[in-house]
Structures are given as structure tokens and as C-alpha cells.
Amino acid sequence: MKRSDFPPDFLWGTATASFQVEGTEPGDGRGGSIWDTFCATPGKVHNNDTGKTACEHYKRYAQDVALMGELGINAYRFSIAWPRLLPDGTGRVNQKGIDFYNRLIDELLKKNIAPCATLYHWDLPQKLQDTGGWATRAICGPWAEYVNLAYEHFGDRVKQWFTHNEPWVAAFAGNLQGRHAPGNTDLATAVAASYHLVLTHGQAIEAFRQSKARDGKIGVVLNLYPAVPAADSEADKHAADLSDQFQNRWFLDPVYKGCYPQELREIFEKAGAPLPEKPGDLDFIKKQKPDFLGINYYFRKVLRAAASEDIAQGKIPHPALPIVEVIPPGARTTEMGWEIYPQGMADLLLRIKDDYGNPPLFITENGASFPDDKFAVGTKSPYMLDDEDRRQFIEDHIAAGLRARKAGANLAGYFVWSFMDNFEWARGYSKRFGVFYVDYKTQERSWKKSARWYESFLKG
Ligand code: FCB
């Protein structure tokens, strides 16, 4: 497999997110976000790690972009921190925040790296959470202010935009499972949040097309999974279908078809979690057709119907959803416990092609965590870290992307998660996803074998 098997304008990148890499100190006027609050709540994040230092990308962005230039990528996906631009979520603008993204964007352009900006990668200003956050429709006002500010300042140079990153995670990990900020465990709150995330996605597209940024392109990033029944039984097939409705179609269907999966909608309603829909909303959302879809692909889901002991042991997402995820016998997994299954990426891309009108697609995240610390650090070999598992993972997934392209999927780019090791949300710094190693004591970045491989692939 060679780079030239892909079109010349294919985007080859790496991805990060503001809270995971920037470091929040010094804040330079940045306001607090729900992740600052979550980190400050004992027991929520592994080792009580915080985003205070992270990778100091806010300070070290120029050095990082230089490294991206050496790597040979032509695109960098980063996210803009809402609380850096609007510390209170609305109202007062923080010029220093705007200056930072201007510097980052200009630095990228100097190296011929296309800046690809995500508007929301989970760092909601805390002040907006205090008034209900995504669970209330009132979020639409501040959101409009924020996205317009970003288009206004960066739209002349950023040509690829993403509205939300993984709204499923923001809504359900944050408000049902409580394992992400803001840490709620209430189905009705989560369903309402999921709805407003989709609505604000539509709103962001509408505003985009009326803004200075409109000659660029915009889409959403969804975390999607092929859903496969564990056994060839009706019960397991139904479990897989429910998982598909919950993880995939709950977002794909309103965005592309202006509707919600009926069965799941009714399940949520019966469980006291109705969609806070207003007449006209779904038509509005459907009309804001994205220019492309970003897909974060990490693994597939294999599902079986829950038995009563699964329910007692809390293995199901909610009593209304009696489904259990399993790892197939003999499957290999990453350090996150995620099954390594590259073919799932090809299956997913082709499914989107078939069911959602063959839109242009990006793999906006794909990568793996492995315990890199077990390798020697500090020896100056060409490959400081021999992360062969990660290297192979990336190669196999790019190959799956190529197979999907050959079968007709409109795949236009691939972004490795992540450029460098960073703050992995509730796992803190204990999980490393980078192709560059970060020594958190010194902030030194080092090449891993996976980065060297990506470099040689990109440089042909
Ligand atoms: C995704 C997130 C990203 C990162 C990877 C490992 O769900 O979008 O920020 O944490 O998982």
C-alpha cells in the first residue's frame, strides 16, 4: 500500500482536542469549563489528573507544528476551546484566546498543513452548564454567538470545519453514564442533551453558510460502530439493532433523514425521557446538509441480549436497553479493552455510503492506546519507542480505508488519533494514544515507531 493509491488531495492528518493538549494554565483569560470542574471533583478522573498542564500545546504550538511538518501531514484537526474565546460562554470576548488560534492557524498554513477546526470537543464553559448546558434549548443563543465569533475570526483561513465531536459521548457518557463531565446520571437529561447537540449542529451549519467562512466546508464528527450480533439468534440480532439505533442512527438519522429511530424513541419516551422536539426542528436539521461526515472509528460492537444477571450486575447501558457488549473469544484488544478490528472501518464506511447517500467521508479519528511506558525511554535510537502494535494498527486501518474506497466509499481523509500522548479524559494521563511520546515531566516530544512509519508512508 502506498500513498499514491489514494488521490493527491486526500487529507492525511493527526487529531487532537483543546482540553486534551493545550494546558489551562496560564489561562490568559480563559474561563472554566465543565472538564475543569470534573477534574477538580475527587475520584472522577484517574489519579485526579487535570488539564492544567496537559501537553502545554498553548505554549508549544509552534514546536508542535514544526514536528507536524517533519511528519509530513497535510492536515491537522484541532478543536477550539469555547471558554478561551468567550470565558463566560457568552458576552465578553477574550482577545488572547482569539490570538492563540490565529497564531496556530498561521503556523499551520506556513507549513502547508490545512487547519481543520472542531467547534465543540467537550469543553463547555462551566457558566453555561450552571444554567443547564446542552440539556436546555437556551444553549442555542450562546452557541450562535460562539460559532459566529469563530467563523468571523478564523473563517478566512480555516476551510474545513466540524460542528460537534462525538455528540453521543457528550450526551450519554456525560449525562447518563456520568463517566465524563458534567457527570450526570439521568436519562432524560442525556436524551435532551443529545437532541440539542443535533439541533445546534444544524444551527452551526446554517450560520456557517451565512458567514465569512462560507466558502469552506463543514460537517459533524460522529463516533460510529458496526453493530454485530454475538450469535445468530433473533434476540442477539435485536440487541445489535438496538445498539445501532442508540450509537449510530440516533445521530445519523436526524442529520441525514430528519427523523429518529422510532423504536428507540419510544423506549426513551416510556422511560420518561422524551425528545424535547418542537415542530419544524427536524425539517430544519435535515435542510442543513453537511458537506461531509467525520467518523471516529476505534472498534466494532458485538452484542447479545441481556440476561437477568447482566441487569443485576449493571452490564447494560440502562434498564430500558437490555443489551450487553461482548469481546468475541480470541479477539485482540488495545489497552482500552477495545477490540482490534480494522475490517469494521471498511464495513462502516460502506454502510454509510449505502444508507446515507454516499457523502464525502473523513476518518477524523483512529488510533490505539498501548502501554508504551514498558519500552525504554531516553535511549537515542531512531525509534525511541518501538510501538509496533500501534504502527500495525494504523497501517491496517489505512488499508481498510483503501478497501472501502475501492468498493465505492467516498473516503477523502484519514486522521490519526493522536498527534501526541495527551489527557485521555477520565483515564487522565494513564492512556497514551500519540504517535509522538510526551514525557510529562519535561514536555519533551519523541518519535515513536508509528510516527516514523507514518512519515515514510506519507513521504512515499
Ligand atoms: C474519542 C475522543 C478523543 C479521544 C479518543 C481516544 O472518543 O473524541 O478525544 O479521547 O476517543
Short mmCIF file of C-alpha atoms and ligand atoms in Angstrom, two decimals:
data_model
loop_
_atom_site.label_atom_id
_atom_site.label_comp_id
_atom_site.label_asym_id
_atom_site.label_seq_id
_atom_site.Cartn_x
_atom_site.Cartn_y
_atom_site.Cartn_z
CA MET A 1 0.00 0.00 0.00
CA LYS A 2 1.32 3.40 -0.98
CA ARG A 3 0.19 6.96 -0.50
CA SER A 4 -0.24 7.17 -4.26
CA ASP A 5 -3.02 4.57 -4.02
CA PHE A 6 -5.06 7.48 -2.65
CA PRO A 7 -5.92 10.69 -4.52
CA PRO A 8 -3.41 13.57 -4.32
CA ASP A 9 -5.86 15.81 -2.46
CA PHE A 10 -6.59 13.17 0.20
CA LEU A 11 -6.20 14.71 3.67
CA TRP A 12 -3.62 12.95 5.81
CA GLY A 13 -3.57 14.23 9.31
CA THR A 14 -3.43 13.81 13.02
CA ALA A 15 -6.03 14.98 15.52
CA THR A 16 -6.13 16.49 18.99
CA ALA A 17 -8.63 18.40 21.14
CA SER A 18 -8.17 21.64 23.05
CA PHE A 19 -8.64 20.40 26.61
CA GLN A 20 -6.54 17.30 26.00
CA VAL A 21 -3.40 19.11 24.81
CA GLU A 22 -3.41 22.85 25.43
CA GLY A 23 -2.98 23.12 29.18
CA THR A 24 -5.23 25.55 31.01
CA GLU A 25 -2.50 27.38 32.93
CA PRO A 26 -1.70 30.12 32.29
CA GLY A 27 -5.26 30.66 31.17
CA ASP A 28 -4.68 34.06 29.58
CA GLY A 29 -8.28 34.95 30.29
CA ARG A 30 -9.75 31.53 29.56
CA GLY A 31 -12.91 30.72 31.52
CA GLY A 32 -13.53 27.46 33.34
CA SER A 33 -15.11 24.53 31.52
CA ILE A 34 -17.07 21.50 32.67
CA TRP A 35 -13.88 19.47 32.37
CA ASP A 36 -12.03 21.76 34.78
CA THR A 37 -14.86 21.21 37.25
CA PHE A 38 -14.95 17.47 36.65
CA CYS A 39 -11.17 17.16 37.14
CA ALA A 40 -11.43 19.12 40.37
CA THR A 41 -14.01 16.67 41.71
CA PRO A 42 -12.07 13.97 43.57
CA GLY A 43 -12.42 10.48 42.16
CA LYS A 44 -13.78 11.44 38.77
CA VAL A 45 -10.53 11.29 36.81
CA HIS A 46 -7.84 8.62 37.14
CA ASN A 47 -5.19 9.73 39.61
CA ASN A 48 -7.13 13.01 39.95
CA ASP A 49 -5.22 14.20 36.88
CA THR A 50 -6.21 17.59 35.47
CA GLY A 51 -5.87 19.58 32.24
CA LYS A 52 -3.75 22.26 33.90
CA THR A 53 -0.53 21.36 32.14
CA ALA A 54 -1.52 18.69 29.61
CA CYS A 55 0.98 18.97 26.72
CA GLU A 56 1.40 22.75 27.01
CA HIS A 57 0.35 22.97 23.37
CA TYR A 58 -0.90 26.50 24.10
CA LYS A 59 2.73 27.47 24.71
CA ARG A 60 4.48 24.95 22.49
CA TYR A 61 2.21 25.02 19.43
CA ALA A 62 4.98 26.32 17.13
CA GLN A 63 7.32 23.49 18.06
CA ASP A 64 4.44 21.03 17.64
CA VAL A 65 3.54 22.36 14.22
CA ALA A 66 7.20 22.09 13.22
CA LEU A 67 7.06 18.43 14.20
CA MET A 68 3.88 18.01 12.14
CA GLY A 69 5.79 19.46 9.22
CA GLU A 70 8.54 16.86 9.70
CA LEU A 71 5.92 14.14 9.92
CA GLY A 72 4.63 15.22 6.52
CA ILE A 73 0.91 15.56 7.23
CA ASN A 74 -1.16 17.95 5.11
CA ALA A 75 -3.97 18.48 7.64
CA TYR A 76 -4.28 18.96 11.40
CA ARG A 77 -7.56 18.52 13.22
CA PHE A 78 -7.72 20.55 16.43
CA SER A 79 -10.59 21.96 18.44
CA ILE A 80 -11.32 25.49 19.50
CA ALA A 81 -11.94 25.97 23.21
CA TRP A 82 -15.19 27.86 23.63
CA PRO A 83 -14.10 29.14 27.09
CA ARG A 84 -10.95 30.65 25.59
CA LEU A 85 -12.99 32.76 23.18
CA LEU A 86 -15.92 33.51 25.50
CA PRO A 87 -14.86 32.90 29.10
CA ASP A 88 -18.45 33.04 30.33
CA GLY A 89 -19.81 31.22 27.31
CA THR A 90 -21.49 34.38 26.10
CA GLY A 91 -20.84 38.12 26.14
CA ARG A 92 -17.29 39.20 26.90
CA VAL A 93 -14.73 38.15 24.25
CA ASN A 94 -11.21 37.12 25.28
CA GLN A 95 -8.89 38.52 22.63
CA LYS A 96 -5.96 36.43 23.86
CA GLY A 97 -7.91 33.29 23.04
CA ILE A 98 -8.57 34.52 19.53
CA ASP A 99 -4.90 35.45 19.17
CA PHE A 100 -3.83 31.94 20.13
CA TYR A 101 -5.88 30.24 17.41
CA ASN A 102 -4.75 32.87 14.91
CA ARG A 103 -1.14 32.02 15.70
CA LEU A 104 -1.79 28.30 15.49
CA ILE A 105 -3.64 28.60 12.17
CA ASP A 106 -0.97 30.83 10.65
CA GLU A 107 1.78 28.50 11.77
CA LEU A 108 -0.02 25.54 10.17
CA LEU A 109 -0.54 27.41 6.91
CA LYS A 110 3.17 28.30 6.79
CA LYS A 111 3.88 24.56 6.77
CA ASN A 112 1.16 23.85 4.19
CA ILE A 113 -0.91 22.00 6.75
CA ALA A 114 -4.65 22.56 6.37
CA PRO A 115 -6.20 23.66 9.67
CA CYS A 116 -9.34 21.60 10.36
CA ALA A 117 -11.26 23.06 13.28
CA THR A 118 -13.77 21.34 15.53
CA LEU A 119 -16.09 23.79 17.24
CA TYR A 120 -17.04 21.63 20.19
CA HIS A 121 -14.86 18.92 21.65
CA TRP A 122 -16.48 18.76 25.08
CA ASP A 123 -15.12 21.80 26.93
CA LEU A 124 -18.40 23.59 27.57
CA PRO A 125 -18.00 26.82 29.55
CA GLN A 126 -18.96 26.00 33.13
CA LYS A 127 -21.20 29.08 33.33
CA LEU A 128 -23.41 27.57 30.65
CA GLN A 129 -23.56 24.23 32.45
CA ASP A 130 -24.73 26.13 35.52
CA THR A 131 -27.85 27.12 33.60
CA GLY A 132 -28.50 23.61 32.23
CA GLY A 133 -25.91 23.17 29.48
CA TRP A 134 -26.86 21.04 26.48
CA ALA A 135 -29.95 19.75 28.22
CA THR A 136 -31.74 23.06 27.68
CA ARG A 137 -32.76 24.77 24.48
CA ALA A 138 -31.40 28.02 25.91
CA ILE A 139 -27.92 26.82 24.88
CA CYS A 140 -28.77 27.82 21.29
CA GLY A 141 -28.25 31.54 21.95
CA PRO A 142 -24.70 31.39 23.38
CA TRP A 143 -23.80 28.71 20.83
CA ALA A 144 -24.78 31.01 17.94
CA GLU A 145 -22.63 33.74 19.45
CA TYR A 146 -19.68 31.40 19.80
CA VAL A 147 -19.78 29.79 16.36
CA ASN A 148 -20.23 33.14 14.64
CA LEU A 149 -17.26 34.51 16.50
CA ALA A 150 -15.14 31.57 15.32
CA TYR A 151 -16.31 31.91 11.69
CA GLU A 152 -15.69 35.64 11.81
CA HIS A 153 -12.13 35.37 13.08
CA PHE A 154 -10.88 32.15 11.51
CA GLY A 155 -13.14 31.59 8.50
CA ASP A 156 -10.79 33.36 6.11
CA ARG A 157 -8.14 30.66 6.68
CA VAL A 158 -9.88 27.57 8.05
CA LYS A 159 -11.60 25.74 5.20
CA GLN A 160 -12.61 22.53 6.95
CA TRP A 161 -14.93 22.77 9.92
CA PHE A 162 -16.61 20.32 12.22
CA THR A 163 -19.55 21.26 14.40
CA HIS A 164 -19.57 18.71 17.24
CA ASN A 165 -17.18 15.95 18.16
CA GLU A 166 -18.96 12.75 19.17
CA PRO A 167 -22.25 14.16 20.42
CA TRP A 168 -23.10 10.64 21.67
CA VAL A 169 -20.26 10.86 24.19
CA ALA A 170 -21.05 14.43 25.19
CA ALA A 171 -24.69 13.49 25.79
CA PHE A 172 -24.62 9.94 27.15
CA ALA A 173 -21.16 9.47 28.69
CA GLY A 174 -21.57 12.89 30.29
CA ASN A 175 -25.20 12.78 31.38
CA LEU A 176 -26.29 9.15 31.61
CA GLN A 177 -23.17 7.18 32.48
CA GLY A 178 -21.62 10.01 34.48
CA ARG A 179 -18.12 8.95 33.45
CA HIS A 180 -17.47 12.24 31.63
CA ALA A 181 -18.21 15.85 32.53
CA PRO A 182 -20.62 17.11 33.68
CA GLY A 183 -21.11 13.76 35.43
CA ASN A 184 -24.90 13.45 35.42
CA THR A 185 -26.61 10.08 35.56
CA ASP A 186 -30.05 10.86 34.29
CA LEU A 187 -31.58 9.50 31.08
CA ALA A 188 -33.93 12.43 30.49
CA THR A 189 -31.04 14.90 30.79
CA ALA A 190 -28.93 12.81 28.42
CA VAL A 191 -31.65 12.48 25.81
CA ALA A 192 -32.40 16.20 25.95
CA ALA A 193 -28.67 16.94 25.60
CA SER A 194 -28.39 14.59 22.62
CA TYR A 195 -31.25 16.42 20.97
CA HIS A 196 -29.83 19.90 21.48
CA LEU A 197 -26.43 18.77 20.27
CA VAL A 198 -28.03 17.75 16.97
CA LEU A 199 -30.10 20.92 16.83
CA THR A 200 -27.06 23.10 17.43
CA HIS A 201 -25.17 21.14 14.78
CA GLY A 202 -27.88 22.25 12.31
CA GLN A 203 -27.75 25.76 13.68
CA ALA A 204 -23.96 25.89 13.22
CA ILE A 205 -24.28 24.84 9.59
CA GLU A 206 -26.96 27.42 8.88
CA ALA A 207 -24.83 30.16 10.48
CA PHE A 208 -21.76 28.95 8.59
CA ARG A 209 -23.45 29.34 5.23
CA GLN A 210 -24.32 32.93 6.07
CA SER A 211 -20.85 33.78 7.39
CA LYS A 212 -17.49 34.87 6.10
CA ALA A 213 -16.40 31.23 6.32
CA ARG A 214 -18.95 30.02 3.78
CA ASP A 215 -16.51 29.16 1.00
CA GLY A 216 -15.16 26.44 3.31
CA LYS A 217 -16.83 23.15 4.13
CA ILE A 218 -18.49 21.88 7.27
CA GLY A 219 -19.71 18.61 8.76
CA VAL A 220 -20.10 16.78 12.06
CA VAL A 221 -17.90 14.14 13.73
CA LEU A 222 -19.70 11.02 14.96
CA ASN A 223 -18.30 8.05 16.83
CA LEU A 224 -19.74 5.12 14.92
CA TYR A 225 -19.50 1.36 15.34
CA PRO A 226 -20.60 -1.53 13.22
CA ALA A 227 -23.03 -3.43 15.47
CA VAL A 228 -22.80 -7.19 15.14
CA PRO A 229 -24.92 -9.85 16.90
CA ALA A 230 -22.85 -12.20 19.09
CA ALA A 231 -24.90 -15.20 17.97
CA ASP A 232 -27.19 -15.87 15.07
CA SER A 233 -30.30 -15.62 17.25
CA GLU A 234 -33.25 -13.26 16.94
CA ALA A 235 -32.56 -11.93 20.43
CA ASP A 236 -28.94 -11.04 19.65
CA LYS A 237 -29.88 -9.56 16.28
CA HIS A 238 -32.35 -7.35 18.04
CA ALA A 239 -29.67 -6.36 20.59
CA ALA A 240 -27.36 -5.38 17.72
CA ASP A 241 -30.12 -3.39 16.07
CA LEU A 242 -30.86 -1.54 19.32
CA SER A 243 -27.20 -0.72 19.72
CA ASP A 244 -27.13 0.55 16.14
CA GLN A 245 -30.12 2.79 16.86
CA PHE A 246 -28.51 4.09 20.04
CA GLN A 247 -24.92 4.60 18.94
CA ASN A 248 -25.25 5.33 15.24
CA ARG A 249 -28.71 6.15 13.99
CA TRP A 250 -29.62 8.37 16.95
CA PHE A 251 -27.35 10.95 15.28
CA LEU A 252 -27.11 9.86 11.63
CA ASP A 253 -30.87 9.73 11.07
CA PRO A 254 -31.79 13.23 12.27
CA VAL A 255 -28.78 14.74 10.49
CA TYR A 256 -29.33 12.98 7.17
CA LYS A 257 -33.00 12.00 7.18
CA GLY A 258 -34.70 14.40 9.59
CA CYS A 259 -36.10 11.63 11.80
CA TYR A 260 -35.21 9.49 14.84
CA PRO A 261 -35.17 5.69 15.04
CA GLN A 262 -38.77 5.01 16.05
CA GLU A 263 -38.22 2.04 18.36
CA LEU A 264 -35.58 3.76 20.47
CA ARG A 265 -37.54 6.97 20.54
CA GLU A 266 -40.46 5.09 22.07
CA ILE A 267 -38.20 3.26 24.52
CA PHE A 268 -36.86 6.58 25.76
CA GLU A 269 -40.34 8.08 25.94
CA LYS A 270 -41.60 5.17 28.04
CA ALA A 271 -38.59 5.57 30.31
CA GLY A 272 -39.55 9.18 30.95
CA ALA A 273 -37.01 10.67 28.56
CA PRO A 274 -38.89 12.19 25.62
CA LEU A 275 -37.19 14.22 22.91
CA PRO A 276 -37.75 17.93 23.58
CA GLU A 277 -38.74 18.36 19.93
CA LYS A 278 -40.53 21.42 18.61
CA PRO A 279 -42.44 21.42 15.33
CA GLY A 280 -40.16 22.21 12.43
CA ASP A 281 -36.91 21.26 14.20
CA LEU A 282 -36.27 18.04 12.32
CA ASP A 283 -37.01 19.60 8.94
CA PHE A 284 -34.64 22.40 9.83
CA ILE A 285 -31.87 19.98 10.80
CA LYS A 286 -32.29 17.91 7.66
CA LYS A 287 -32.12 21.02 5.47
CA GLN A 288 -28.67 21.87 6.86
CA LYS A 289 -26.97 19.20 4.82
CA PRO A 290 -23.36 18.66 5.93
CA ASP A 291 -20.69 18.87 3.25
CA PHE A 292 -19.06 15.74 4.66
CA LEU A 293 -19.22 13.35 7.58
CA GLY A 294 -16.36 12.84 10.03
CA ILE A 295 -16.21 9.37 11.55
CA ASN A 296 -14.22 8.41 14.61
CA TYR A 297 -13.62 4.71 14.31
CA TYR A 298 -11.96 2.72 17.06
CA PHE A 299 -13.71 -0.66 17.24
CA ARG A 300 -16.87 -2.58 16.42
CA LYS A 301 -19.53 -3.60 18.90
CA VAL A 302 -20.54 -7.21 19.30
CA LEU A 303 -23.81 -7.51 21.19
CA ARG A 304 -26.00 -10.01 22.88
CA ALA A 305 -29.37 -9.73 24.56
CA ALA A 306 -29.06 -9.17 28.31
CA ALA A 307 -29.97 -11.90 30.80
CA SER A 308 -31.31 -11.03 34.25
CA GLU A 309 -27.88 -11.42 35.90
CA ASP A 310 -26.41 -8.88 33.42
CA ILE A 311 -29.01 -6.41 34.52
CA ALA A 312 -28.26 -7.10 38.19
CA GLN A 313 -24.53 -6.68 37.51
CA GLY A 314 -25.05 -3.35 35.74
CA LYS A 315 -23.71 -4.55 32.40
CA ILE A 316 -26.38 -2.75 30.42
CA PRO A 317 -26.45 0.94 29.47
CA HIS A 318 -29.88 1.50 31.04
CA PRO A 319 -32.74 -0.74 32.25
CA ALA A 320 -34.65 0.31 29.13
CA LEU A 321 -31.82 -1.02 26.92
CA PRO A 322 -31.21 -4.69 27.74
CA ILE A 323 -28.10 -5.17 25.60
CA VAL A 324 -24.61 -6.31 26.55
CA GLU A 325 -21.36 -5.65 24.69
CA VAL A 326 -19.02 -8.61 24.47
CA ILE A 327 -15.49 -9.18 23.22
CA PRO A 328 -15.53 -12.19 20.89
CA PRO A 329 -13.40 -15.12 22.08
CA GLY A 330 -9.83 -14.88 20.83
CA ALA A 331 -10.14 -11.23 19.81
CA ARG A 332 -7.14 -8.96 20.33
CA THR A 333 -7.73 -5.75 22.22
CA THR A 334 -5.93 -2.47 22.94
CA GLU A 335 -5.10 -1.18 26.40
CA MET A 336 -8.57 0.39 26.49
CA GLY A 337 -10.07 -3.09 26.14
CA TRP A 338 -11.30 -2.21 22.64
CA GLU A 339 -11.30 -4.97 20.06
CA ILE A 340 -8.79 -4.50 17.23
CA TYR A 341 -10.92 -4.94 14.13
CA PRO A 342 -9.79 -2.97 11.06
CA GLN A 343 -12.35 -4.54 8.73
CA GLY A 344 -15.03 -2.83 10.85
CA MET A 345 -13.84 0.50 9.49
CA ALA A 346 -14.35 -0.65 5.91
CA ASP A 347 -17.76 -2.10 6.79
CA LEU A 348 -18.77 1.16 8.42
CA LEU A 349 -17.66 3.35 5.52
CA LEU A 350 -19.58 1.20 3.05
CA ARG A 351 -22.66 1.15 5.23
CA ILE A 352 -22.69 4.96 5.34
CA LYS A 353 -22.28 5.02 1.57
CA ASP A 354 -25.26 2.72 1.12
CA ASP A 355 -27.62 4.09 3.76
CA TYR A 356 -26.85 7.81 3.78
CA GLY A 357 -26.37 8.79 0.14
CA ASN A 358 -22.64 8.29 -0.31
CA PRO A 359 -21.41 11.52 1.35
CA PRO A 360 -17.74 12.53 1.37
CA LEU A 361 -16.24 10.90 4.46
CA PHE A 362 -13.28 11.53 6.68
CA ILE A 363 -11.91 9.21 9.29
CA THR A 364 -11.43 12.06 11.75
CA GLU A 365 -10.00 9.80 14.48
CA ASN A 366 -8.50 6.35 14.51
CA GLY A 367 -5.76 5.05 16.74
CA ALA A 368 -4.91 2.97 19.75
CA SER A 369 -3.61 3.08 23.28
CA PHE A 370 -0.88 0.65 24.21
CA PRO A 371 1.29 0.69 27.34
CA ASP A 372 4.25 2.48 25.75
CA ASP A 373 5.86 3.04 29.11
CA LYS A 374 7.04 -0.54 29.12
CA PHE A 375 9.53 0.41 26.39
CA ALA A 376 12.83 2.09 27.14
CA VAL A 377 12.62 5.85 27.24
CA GLY A 378 15.69 8.01 26.85
CA THR A 379 17.82 5.85 24.60
CA LYS A 380 18.55 7.76 21.43
CA SER A 381 17.72 5.17 18.85
CA PRO A 382 15.89 6.17 15.65
CA TYR A 383 12.78 4.66 17.22
CA MET A 384 12.75 5.76 20.77
CA LEU A 385 9.59 3.77 21.35
CA ASP A 386 9.05 0.62 19.44
CA ASP A 387 5.24 0.80 19.38
CA GLU A 388 4.85 -1.89 16.77
CA ASP A 389 1.27 -2.63 17.92
CA ARG A 390 0.19 0.93 17.21
CA ARG A 391 2.12 1.07 13.92
CA GLN A 392 0.42 -2.09 12.73
CA PHE A 393 -2.97 -0.83 13.93
CA ILE A 394 -2.64 2.35 11.89
CA GLU A 395 -1.38 0.57 8.79
CA ASP A 396 -4.19 -2.00 8.94
CA HIS A 397 -6.83 0.68 9.29
CA ILE A 398 -5.48 2.75 6.41
CA ALA A 399 -5.57 -0.45 4.35
CA ALA A 400 -9.21 -0.95 5.38
CA GLY A 401 -9.90 2.61 4.23
CA LEU A 402 -8.36 1.81 0.88
CA ARG A 403 -10.52 -1.32 0.51
CA ALA A 404 -13.61 0.75 1.26
CA ARG A 405 -12.55 3.36 -1.30
CA LYS A 406 -12.09 0.67 -3.94
CA ALA A 407 -15.59 -0.59 -3.13
CA GLY A 408 -17.03 2.88 -3.69
CA ALA A 409 -16.91 4.70 -0.34
CA ASN A 410 -16.15 8.36 -0.75
CA LEU A 411 -13.30 8.49 1.80
CA ALA A 412 -11.41 11.78 1.47
CA GLY A 413 -9.13 11.85 4.50
CA TYR A 414 -7.67 9.99 7.47
CA PHE A 415 -6.58 11.49 10.81
CA VAL A 416 -4.62 9.51 13.38
CA TRP A 417 -5.69 9.94 16.98
CA SER A 418 -3.48 11.32 18.24
CA PHE A 419 -0.61 13.55 17.25
CA MET A 420 0.87 13.12 20.72
CA ASP A 421 0.04 11.47 24.03
CA ASN A 422 -2.42 13.61 25.95
CA PHE A 423 -5.08 13.91 28.63
CA GLU A 424 -7.34 10.96 27.94
CA TRP A 425 -10.45 12.28 29.72
CA ALA A 426 -11.48 10.13 32.70
CA ARG A 427 -8.35 8.00 32.20
CA GLY A 428 -6.15 11.03 32.77
CA TYR A 429 -2.58 10.59 31.55
CA SER A 430 -2.63 6.84 32.06
CA LYS A 431 -3.53 6.07 28.44
CA ARG A 432 -1.23 7.02 25.59
CA PHE A 433 -2.61 7.36 22.06
CA GLY A 434 0.08 9.54 20.46
CA VAL A 435 2.37 8.77 17.57
CA PHE A 436 4.65 11.16 19.44
CA TYR A 437 5.56 10.31 23.01
CA VAL A 438 5.18 13.05 25.61
CA ASP A 439 7.37 13.00 28.67
CA TYR A 440 5.04 14.86 31.03
CA LYS A 441 7.90 15.81 33.36
CA THR A 442 9.91 17.65 30.73
CA GLN A 443 7.30 18.10 27.98
CA GLU A 444 9.78 16.56 25.58
CA ARG A 445 8.18 15.02 22.48
CA SER A 446 9.77 11.91 20.96
CA TRP A 447 9.10 9.99 17.80
CA LYS A 448 7.55 6.60 18.19
CA LYS A 449 7.98 3.96 15.52
CA SER A 450 4.38 4.62 14.46
CA ALA A 451 5.26 8.24 13.68
CA ARG A 452 8.31 7.16 11.69
CA TRP A 453 6.16 4.71 9.77
CA TYR A 454 3.50 7.35 9.04
CA GLU A 455 6.26 9.71 7.91
CA SER A 456 7.71 7.20 5.49
CA PHE A 457 4.24 6.30 4.21
CA LEU A 458 3.43 9.97 3.65
CA LYS A 459 6.75 10.71 2.02
CA GLY A 460 6.37 7.73 -0.31
C1 FCB B 1 -12.56 9.77 21.30
C2 FCB B 1 -12.41 11.25 21.59
C3 FCB B 1 -10.97 11.70 21.66
C4 FCB B 1 -10.08 10.68 22.32
C5 FCB B 1 -10.29 9.30 21.73
C6 FCB B 1 -9.40 8.24 22.31
O1 FCB B 1 -13.78 9.34 21.81
O2 FCB B 1 -13.07 12.01 20.61
O3 FCB B 1 -10.95 12.95 22.29
O4 FCB B 1 -10.22 10.72 23.67
O5 FCB B 1 -11.63 8.93 21.89
#
